[in-house]
Amino acid sequence: MSKRKMKDPHLPVGECITQVQEILRERLCHQQLPDRPEGVEAQHKHLLELLKRTAVHGESNSVLIVGPRGAGKTMLLKCVLRDLLEEKEVQKNLLQVHLNGLLQTDDRIALKEITRQLHLENVVGDKVFGSFAENMAFLLEALKKGDRSSSSPVLFVLDEFDLFAHHKNQTLLYNLFDVSQSAQAPIAVVGLTCRLDVLELLEKRVKSRFSHRQIHLLSSLTFPQYLERVRIQLSLLHNFPDDSFAQDWNTSVKTLVKDKSVEDVLQRHFNSSKDFRSMHMLLMLCLCRVSVSKPAIKPADLLEASRLCFADTKANMLHGLSILELCLVIAMKHLNDVYEGEPFNLQMVHNEFKKFLQRKSNSMYNFDPPVIMKAFEHLQQLELIRPVDVPSAKTQREYQLMRLMLDHSQIMEALQKYPQCPTDIKQWAMSAFS
């Protein structure tokens, strides 16, 4: 039975599509690590050597990986750790602690997380420590098996490193760098940050204990390389069960990236962000449109996916407003035009709206003041308007100064797409004078 299956490699189209979507979703959503990181070979070699010295020879180190979001800082570190852990000696000994500045917002939480990740909760128990340094020293001492040479090396990874600099007295950073410099225990501290000026945030005593090693990741990606990356991300490998389908799919992908309209769309994405995550989001939206009736990605799919990626979220929010809320936004637009962007209050907006009602003498738009107040507050909750100053108890709500967070083009575009928008409201919005 198995031999017959091997001889007949053709699968139903539906099954092929399902497998394609599974493979590409795994690749695009789970950020599959490349076999070899592209364009950062020197940085990869440098970081691997540093961590190997800690993991194998018990040498302490500290280093910062600096680069813009999406440049591949986490990918680089994960690739290095994968290569490092391939060695059996390292696999057994190296302990890892991963902290994130967004989650561990103070040193007490960070210390708890370090204890949890090192599985030392039972060792610490109910012990009371005089200081953070004592607690940290006890944790590292607990990892020792005997003499210093047999201590387990520990890798501390600090994601969003700059946020740890905002902790009180920078105690965590001070103690980690102090241990790495004084060789109390073999540890490596790796910080990941987007801020180029991160060293300026460190206190003098912390800075003096840091090794000042920095690995910079600056994207040198060119547009042809970006196009090639798109092709690789969408292509199927030779181990796909149905060879014929895989060949057809890969041919269609090659044709897709050579299409002029597709190139224009990808050029726009490349110019706005070289971040691979935003590229993966675009390709995922294309992949969602593949089906049995349409077993390939077409240029139209990429154009639609791009439209969704670049959609103006604030303008889209206007489509869900009530007629009253829309009228208030238009009144604000007119006030902005007349007073050249100066702040306004609810009373001014209400007066502007009343001018429109008097001109139209249309009773269907008559609303009570409390209803108008409620609609105005809803616009503030949606952050379509925001207060100029912090509200004070003395200022009445209808006289509190506000600014409109939408521009003229966003309002006009939203009006064109607003479902069944009354003609007189459209005309009011388009008129130069209210």
Short mmCIF file of C-alpha atoms in Angstrom, two decimals:
data_model
loop_
_atom_site.label_atom_id
_atom_site.label_comp_id
_atom_site.label_asym_id
_atom_site.label_seq_id
_atom_site.Cartn_x
_atom_site.Cartn_y
_atom_site.Cartn_z
CA MET A 1 0.00 0.00 0.00
CA SER A 2 2.82 2.40 0.91
CA LYS A 3 4.64 1.60 -2.38
CA ARG A 4 1.51 2.40 -4.38
CA LYS A 5 1.23 5.75 -2.55
CA MET A 6 4.84 6.60 -3.35
CA LYS A 7 4.30 5.85 -7.02
CA ASP A 8 1.21 8.07 -7.16
CA PRO A 9 2.38 11.42 -5.76
CA HIS A 10 -0.61 13.47 -7.05
CA LEU A 11 -2.82 14.71 -4.21
CA PRO A 12 -6.26 16.34 -4.50
CA VAL A 13 -6.01 20.12 -4.99
CA GLY A 14 -7.89 20.74 -1.72
CA GLU A 15 -5.35 18.72 0.26
CA CYS A 16 -2.44 20.50 -1.46
CA ILE A 17 -3.93 23.92 -0.62
CA THR A 18 -4.41 22.88 3.03
CA GLN A 19 -0.78 21.74 3.25
CA VAL A 20 0.49 24.93 1.55
CA GLN A 21 -1.41 27.07 4.03
CA GLU A 22 -0.10 25.06 6.99
CA ILE A 23 3.52 25.28 5.78
CA LEU A 24 3.40 29.00 4.97
CA ARG A 25 1.50 29.94 8.14
CA GLU A 26 4.15 28.14 10.19
CA ARG A 27 6.84 30.04 8.26
CA LEU A 28 5.22 33.49 8.35
CA CYS A 29 3.49 33.52 11.76
CA HIS A 30 5.97 31.60 13.88
CA GLN A 31 8.99 33.44 12.45
CA GLN A 32 10.86 30.25 11.45
CA LEU A 33 14.58 30.70 11.97
CA PRO A 34 16.70 30.69 8.80
CA ASP A 35 19.48 28.10 8.47
CA ARG A 36 21.95 30.97 8.23
CA PRO A 37 21.01 34.59 9.07
CA GLU A 38 21.42 36.77 5.97
CA GLY A 39 23.44 39.98 6.02
CA VAL A 40 24.50 39.66 9.68
CA GLU A 41 27.20 36.97 9.39
CA ALA A 42 29.86 39.06 11.20
CA GLN A 43 27.48 39.92 14.06
CA HIS A 44 26.44 36.27 14.32
CA LYS A 45 30.07 35.13 14.59
CA HIS A 46 30.90 37.82 17.18
CA LEU A 47 27.93 37.00 19.45
CA LEU A 48 28.45 33.24 19.13
CA GLU A 49 32.10 33.57 20.22
CA LEU A 50 31.13 35.73 23.21
CA LEU A 51 28.46 33.33 24.46
CA LYS A 52 30.64 30.29 23.80
CA ARG A 53 33.32 31.77 26.06
CA THR A 54 30.75 31.96 28.87
CA ALA A 55 29.12 28.60 28.21
CA VAL A 56 32.32 26.57 27.67
CA HIS A 57 35.12 28.43 29.46
CA GLY A 58 33.12 30.11 32.28
CA GLU A 59 34.14 33.62 31.16
CA SER A 60 31.68 36.41 32.08
CA ASN A 61 30.58 38.87 29.39
CA SER A 62 28.07 41.63 28.74
CA VAL A 63 26.91 42.94 25.36
CA LEU A 64 24.15 45.08 23.83
CA ILE A 65 22.45 44.28 20.51
CA VAL A 66 21.22 47.60 19.10
CA GLY A 67 19.03 48.15 16.05
CA PRO A 68 15.63 49.42 14.86
CA ARG A 69 12.50 47.31 15.32
CA GLY A 70 12.33 44.46 12.84
CA ALA A 71 16.08 44.59 12.09
CA GLY A 72 16.47 40.99 13.34
CA LYS A 73 17.88 41.38 16.89
CA THR A 74 15.80 38.54 18.37
CA MET A 75 16.30 36.39 15.26
CA LEU A 76 20.10 36.84 15.53
CA LEU A 77 20.09 35.87 19.22
CA LYS A 78 17.86 32.83 18.61
CA CYS A 79 20.10 31.65 15.75
CA VAL A 80 23.18 32.01 17.97
CA LEU A 81 21.51 30.10 20.83
CA ARG A 82 20.41 27.35 18.43
CA ASP A 83 23.96 26.95 17.13
CA LEU A 84 25.38 27.13 20.66
CA LEU A 85 23.05 24.49 22.07
CA GLU A 86 24.02 22.02 19.35
CA GLU A 87 27.12 21.30 21.47
CA LYS A 88 26.27 18.67 24.10
CA GLU A 89 28.49 20.22 26.76
CA VAL A 90 26.70 23.55 26.44
CA GLN A 91 23.25 21.95 26.28
CA LYS A 92 23.69 20.38 29.72
CA ASN A 93 25.30 23.32 31.51
CA LEU A 94 23.91 26.61 30.15
CA LEU A 95 20.98 28.09 32.08
CA GLN A 96 18.89 30.81 30.46
CA VAL A 97 16.90 33.66 32.02
CA HIS A 98 14.76 35.76 29.68
CA LEU A 99 13.44 39.08 30.99
CA ASN A 100 11.43 41.76 29.18
CA GLY A 101 11.26 45.42 30.19
CA LEU A 102 7.57 45.53 29.29
CA LEU A 103 6.75 42.67 31.69
CA GLN A 104 9.28 43.01 34.51
CA THR A 105 8.47 46.63 35.33
CA ASP A 106 10.46 46.79 38.58
CA ASP A 107 13.37 44.96 40.20
CA ARG A 108 11.19 43.03 42.65
CA ILE A 109 9.18 41.46 39.79
CA ALA A 110 12.41 40.82 37.84
CA LEU A 111 13.99 39.03 40.82
CA LYS A 112 10.89 36.85 41.26
CA GLU A 113 11.06 35.93 37.57
CA ILE A 114 14.79 35.11 37.79
CA THR A 115 14.09 32.83 40.79
CA ARG A 116 11.26 31.12 38.90
CA GLN A 117 13.24 30.56 35.69
CA LEU A 118 16.23 29.15 37.62
CA HIS A 119 13.84 26.84 39.56
CA LEU A 120 15.14 28.11 42.92
CA GLU A 121 11.80 28.88 44.62
CA ASN A 122 12.27 26.02 47.11
CA VAL A 123 15.87 27.05 47.86
CA VAL A 124 14.90 30.67 48.57
CA GLY A 125 11.78 29.70 50.54
CA ASP A 126 10.87 32.35 53.13
CA LYS A 127 14.40 33.75 53.49
CA VAL A 128 14.59 37.51 54.07
CA PHE A 129 17.44 39.41 52.39
CA GLY A 130 18.80 42.79 53.39
CA SER A 131 19.27 43.98 49.82
CA PHE A 132 18.78 43.10 46.17
CA ALA A 133 22.51 42.32 45.88
CA GLU A 134 22.32 39.77 48.73
CA ASN A 135 19.35 38.05 47.08
CA MET A 136 21.11 37.92 43.69
CA ALA A 137 24.34 36.63 45.25
CA PHE A 138 22.40 33.89 47.06
CA LEU A 139 20.70 32.79 43.81
CA LEU A 140 24.02 32.54 41.96
CA GLU A 141 25.64 30.77 44.94
CA ALA A 142 22.82 28.22 44.90
CA LEU A 143 23.76 27.27 41.33
CA LYS A 144 27.31 26.30 42.33
CA LYS A 145 28.11 22.60 42.55
CA GLY A 146 31.44 23.06 44.27
CA ASP A 147 34.31 25.23 43.10
CA ARG A 148 33.93 28.10 40.65
CA SER A 149 34.87 25.99 37.65
CA SER A 150 31.85 23.73 38.17
CA SER A 151 29.33 26.59 38.51
CA SER A 152 26.57 26.55 35.93
CA PRO A 153 26.94 29.41 33.45
CA VAL A 154 23.83 31.63 33.26
CA LEU A 155 22.72 33.67 30.25
CA PHE A 156 20.57 36.71 31.09
CA VAL A 157 18.65 38.09 28.08
CA LEU A 158 17.13 41.54 28.71
CA ASP A 159 14.66 42.42 25.96
CA GLU A 160 13.60 46.11 25.78
CA PHE A 161 16.83 46.81 27.70
CA ASP A 162 16.27 50.58 27.81
CA LEU A 163 13.16 50.09 30.01
CA PHE A 164 15.29 48.43 32.72
CA ALA A 165 17.25 51.70 32.91
CA HIS A 166 14.07 53.36 34.25
CA HIS A 167 13.99 51.07 37.32
CA LYS A 168 14.74 52.72 40.67
CA ASN A 169 18.53 53.13 41.08
CA GLN A 170 19.00 50.66 38.15
CA THR A 171 19.67 48.01 40.83
CA LEU A 172 19.09 45.00 38.57
CA LEU A 173 21.46 46.28 35.86
CA TYR A 174 24.08 47.28 38.44
CA ASN A 175 24.11 43.84 40.07
CA LEU A 176 24.14 41.89 36.78
CA PHE A 177 27.00 43.96 35.35
CA ASP A 178 28.85 43.87 38.69
CA VAL A 179 28.70 40.05 38.78
CA SER A 180 29.79 39.81 35.12
CA GLN A 181 32.76 42.12 35.77
CA SER A 182 33.91 40.70 39.12
CA ALA A 183 33.75 37.06 37.97
CA GLN A 184 31.73 35.94 41.02
CA ALA A 185 29.95 33.47 38.74
CA PRO A 186 30.08 32.76 34.98
CA ILE A 187 27.25 34.87 33.54
CA ALA A 188 26.58 36.56 30.22
CA VAL A 189 24.25 39.57 30.03
CA VAL A 190 22.75 40.27 26.58
CA GLY A 191 20.57 43.37 26.20
CA LEU A 192 18.34 44.04 23.17
CA THR A 193 17.25 47.60 22.49
CA CYS A 194 16.08 49.96 19.74
CA ARG A 195 17.66 53.03 21.33
CA LEU A 196 21.02 54.13 19.95
CA ASP A 197 21.53 56.43 22.96
CA VAL A 198 20.90 53.66 25.51
CA LEU A 199 24.28 54.15 27.25
CA GLU A 200 23.29 57.74 28.06
CA LEU A 201 20.43 56.34 30.16
CA LEU A 202 22.76 54.35 32.43
CA GLU A 203 23.97 55.72 35.77
CA LYS A 204 27.70 56.29 36.12
CA ARG A 205 28.21 53.30 38.46
CA VAL A 206 26.27 51.01 36.07
CA LYS A 207 28.11 52.29 33.00
CA SER A 208 31.49 51.70 34.65
CA ARG A 209 30.65 48.00 35.12
CA PHE A 210 29.39 47.45 31.58
CA SER A 211 31.88 46.04 29.04
CA HIS A 212 30.75 48.62 26.42
CA ARG A 213 30.47 45.88 23.78
CA GLN A 214 27.76 46.74 21.26
CA ILE A 215 26.57 44.81 18.22
CA HIS A 216 24.73 47.09 15.78
CA LEU A 217 22.15 45.78 13.33
CA LEU A 218 21.36 48.31 10.62
CA SER A 219 19.37 47.06 7.66
CA SER A 220 21.39 47.17 4.44
CA LEU A 221 18.64 45.36 2.52
CA THR A 222 18.18 46.46 -1.11
CA PHE A 223 14.88 46.23 -3.01
CA PRO A 224 16.04 43.31 -5.24
CA GLN A 225 16.98 41.41 -2.05
CA TYR A 226 13.56 42.29 -0.58
CA LEU A 227 11.84 40.89 -3.70
CA GLU A 228 13.94 37.73 -3.47
CA ARG A 229 12.97 37.38 0.19
CA VAL A 230 9.27 37.58 -0.79
CA ARG A 231 9.81 34.86 -3.39
CA ILE A 232 11.64 32.60 -0.91
CA GLN A 233 8.99 33.10 1.78
CA LEU A 234 6.20 32.05 -0.60
CA SER A 235 8.05 29.20 -2.32
CA LEU A 236 7.56 25.52 -1.45
CA LEU A 237 10.53 23.25 -0.70
CA HIS A 238 11.45 20.11 -2.64
CA ASN A 239 10.00 17.86 0.12
CA PHE A 240 6.39 18.92 -0.60
CA PRO A 241 4.28 15.72 -1.10
CA ASP A 242 3.03 16.65 -4.58
CA ASP A 243 5.96 17.58 -6.90
CA SER A 244 3.73 18.71 -9.76
CA PHE A 245 1.70 21.10 -7.54
CA ALA A 246 4.87 22.45 -5.91
CA GLN A 247 6.43 23.22 -9.30
CA ASP A 248 3.26 24.99 -10.50
CA TRP A 249 3.06 26.94 -7.23
CA ASN A 250 6.70 28.04 -7.37
CA THR A 251 6.34 29.06 -11.04
CA SER A 252 3.28 31.18 -10.16
CA VAL A 253 5.25 32.83 -7.31
CA LYS A 254 8.11 33.72 -9.69
CA THR A 255 5.60 35.21 -12.15
CA LEU A 256 3.93 37.12 -9.30
CA VAL A 257 7.09 38.91 -8.07
CA LYS A 258 7.97 39.91 -11.67
CA ASP A 259 4.56 41.57 -12.21
CA LYS A 260 4.89 45.39 -12.52
CA SER A 261 1.87 46.18 -10.29
CA VAL A 262 3.18 43.78 -7.61
CA GLU A 263 6.63 45.38 -7.78
CA ASP A 264 5.04 48.81 -7.24
CA VAL A 265 3.12 47.57 -4.18
CA LEU A 266 6.20 45.89 -2.69
CA GLN A 267 8.30 49.00 -3.42
CA ARG A 268 5.80 51.05 -1.38
CA HIS A 269 6.05 48.59 1.53
CA PHE A 270 9.84 48.53 1.25
CA ASN A 271 9.99 52.34 1.36
CA SER A 272 7.72 52.54 4.42
CA SER A 273 9.30 49.67 6.38
CA LYS A 274 12.02 47.10 5.79
CA ASP A 275 10.65 45.19 8.78
CA PHE A 276 10.20 41.50 7.84
CA ARG A 277 7.24 41.21 10.22
CA SER A 278 5.23 43.75 8.20
CA MET A 279 6.19 41.84 5.02
CA HIS A 280 4.99 38.58 6.61
CA MET A 281 1.69 40.25 7.56
CA LEU A 282 1.20 41.32 3.93
CA LEU A 283 1.94 37.81 2.64
CA MET A 284 -0.36 36.23 5.24
CA LEU A 285 -3.26 38.38 4.00
CA CYS A 286 -2.52 37.16 0.44
CA LEU A 287 -2.37 33.55 1.59
CA CYS A 288 -5.83 33.82 3.18
CA ARG A 289 -7.31 34.42 -0.31
CA VAL A 290 -5.97 31.15 -1.76
CA SER A 291 -8.64 28.46 -2.21
CA VAL A 292 -9.44 25.37 -4.30
CA SER A 293 -11.11 27.56 -6.94
CA LYS A 294 -8.07 29.90 -6.96
CA PRO A 295 -5.01 27.76 -6.14
CA ALA A 296 -2.38 30.53 -6.56
CA ILE A 297 -1.69 34.07 -5.33
CA LYS A 298 -2.65 36.65 -7.97
CA PRO A 299 -1.50 40.31 -8.26
CA ALA A 300 -5.05 41.41 -7.30
CA ASP A 301 -4.67 39.54 -3.98
CA LEU A 302 -1.48 41.43 -3.18
CA LEU A 303 -3.10 44.77 -4.11
CA GLU A 304 -6.06 44.04 -1.79
CA ALA A 305 -3.73 42.90 1.02
CA SER A 306 -1.70 46.10 0.63
CA ARG A 307 -4.88 48.19 0.79
CA LEU A 308 -5.78 46.50 4.09
CA CYS A 309 -2.25 47.02 5.48
CA PHE A 310 -2.27 50.72 4.63
CA ALA A 311 -5.91 51.25 5.67
CA ASP A 312 -6.44 54.42 7.68
CA THR A 313 -7.88 53.09 10.95
CA LYS A 314 -9.13 56.48 12.15
CA ALA A 315 -10.96 57.14 8.87
CA ASN A 316 -12.47 53.64 9.10
CA MET A 317 -13.76 54.42 12.60
CA LEU A 318 -15.85 57.24 11.12
CA HIS A 319 -17.91 54.67 9.18
CA GLY A 320 -19.34 53.39 12.48
CA LEU A 321 -20.38 56.77 13.88
CA SER A 322 -24.00 57.82 14.29
CA ILE A 323 -25.38 60.65 12.11
CA LEU A 324 -25.20 63.04 15.09
CA GLU A 325 -21.54 62.16 15.80
CA LEU A 326 -20.72 62.60 12.11
CA CYS A 327 -22.41 66.03 12.13
CA LEU A 328 -20.32 67.07 15.15
CA VAL A 329 -17.11 65.98 13.35
CA ILE A 330 -18.12 68.04 10.29
CA ALA A 331 -18.86 71.05 12.55
CA MET A 332 -15.38 70.65 14.06
CA LYS A 333 -13.87 70.47 10.56
CA HIS A 334 -15.51 73.81 9.70
CA LEU A 335 -14.24 75.36 12.95
CA ASN A 336 -10.75 74.14 12.08
CA ASP A 337 -11.02 75.73 8.62
CA VAL A 338 -12.32 79.05 9.96
CA TYR A 339 -9.99 79.37 12.97
CA GLU A 340 -6.98 77.70 11.29
CA GLY A 341 -6.64 74.73 13.64
CA GLU A 342 -7.23 76.61 16.91
CA PRO A 343 -8.80 74.54 19.76
CA PHE A 344 -12.61 74.50 20.14
CA ASN A 345 -15.12 73.52 22.80
CA LEU A 346 -18.49 71.78 22.76
CA GLN A 347 -20.38 75.07 22.88
CA MET A 348 -18.67 76.29 19.69
CA VAL A 349 -19.35 72.95 17.96
CA HIS A 350 -23.01 73.07 19.03
CA ASN A 351 -23.37 76.63 17.68
CA GLU A 352 -21.84 75.54 14.35
CA PHE A 353 -24.24 72.60 14.19
CA LYS A 354 -27.22 74.88 14.95
CA LYS A 355 -26.28 77.14 11.99
CA PHE A 356 -26.56 74.09 9.72
CA LEU A 357 -29.97 73.17 11.25
CA GLN A 358 -31.33 76.70 10.81
CA ARG A 359 -30.24 76.75 7.17
CA LYS A 360 -31.79 73.36 6.44
CA SER A 361 -34.75 73.76 8.83
CA ASN A 362 -34.78 69.97 9.07
CA SER A 363 -36.36 68.65 12.27
CA MET A 364 -34.85 65.16 11.89
CA TYR A 365 -31.46 66.46 13.07
CA ASN A 366 -32.80 68.17 16.21
CA PHE A 367 -31.22 66.62 19.31
CA ASP A 368 -31.42 67.58 22.99
CA PRO A 369 -28.25 69.07 24.59
CA PRO A 370 -27.62 65.99 26.84
CA VAL A 371 -27.68 63.74 23.74
CA ILE A 372 -25.19 66.04 21.98
CA MET A 373 -22.99 66.02 25.11
CA LYS A 374 -23.06 62.20 25.14
CA ALA A 375 -22.10 62.04 21.43
CA PHE A 376 -19.25 64.50 22.05
CA GLU A 377 -17.95 62.37 24.95
CA HIS A 378 -18.11 59.26 22.75
CA LEU A 379 -15.90 60.99 20.15
CA GLN A 380 -13.43 61.71 22.95
CA GLN A 381 -13.48 58.04 24.07
CA LEU A 382 -12.71 57.00 20.48
CA GLU A 383 -9.77 59.47 20.60
CA LEU A 384 -11.06 61.30 17.53
CA ILE A 385 -10.83 64.44 19.68
CA ARG A 386 -8.61 65.05 22.69
CA PRO A 387 -8.39 67.74 25.41
CA VAL A 388 -5.74 70.42 24.99
CA ASP A 389 -5.03 70.54 28.75
CA VAL A 390 -5.63 68.22 31.69
CA PRO A 391 -9.31 68.71 32.65
CA SER A 392 -9.79 70.72 35.83
CA ALA A 393 -12.75 70.60 38.21
CA LYS A 394 -13.43 74.33 37.66
CA THR A 395 -13.92 74.12 33.87
CA GLN A 396 -17.42 73.09 32.74
CA ARG A 397 -17.38 70.20 30.29
CA GLU A 398 -18.94 72.19 27.45
CA TYR A 399 -16.17 74.82 27.70
CA GLN A 400 -13.21 72.46 27.86
CA LEU A 401 -10.88 73.09 24.88
CA MET A 402 -10.40 70.20 22.42
CA ARG A 403 -8.49 69.41 19.25
CA LEU A 404 -9.69 67.32 16.31
CA MET A 405 -7.37 64.36 15.63
CA LEU A 406 -8.48 64.00 11.98
CA ASP A 407 -7.49 66.00 8.94
CA HIS A 408 -9.71 67.27 6.12
CA SER A 409 -8.87 64.44 3.68
CA GLN A 410 -9.67 61.71 6.24
CA ILE A 411 -13.12 63.18 6.91
CA MET A 412 -13.96 63.64 3.22
CA GLU A 413 -12.77 60.12 2.34
CA ALA A 414 -14.85 58.62 5.17
CA LEU A 415 -17.95 60.56 4.03
CA GLN A 416 -17.71 59.05 0.54
CA LYS A 417 -17.73 55.54 2.05
CA TYR A 418 -20.23 56.23 4.86
CA PRO A 419 -23.24 53.89 4.34
CA GLN A 420 -26.31 55.82 3.13
CA CYS A 421 -24.97 59.22 4.14
CA PRO A 422 -27.68 61.94 3.65
CA THR A 423 -26.93 64.23 0.72
CA ASP A 424 -27.41 67.47 2.68
CA ILE A 425 -24.77 66.38 5.23
CA LYS A 426 -22.30 65.62 2.40
CA GLN A 427 -23.01 69.02 0.86
CA TRP A 428 -22.53 70.71 4.25
CA ALA A 429 -19.15 68.97 4.65
CA MET A 430 -18.05 70.03 1.14
CA SER A 431 -19.18 73.64 1.48
CA ALA A 432 -16.44 76.20 2.12
CA PHE A 433 -18.62 78.10 4.59
CA SER A 434 -20.83 76.50 7.18
#
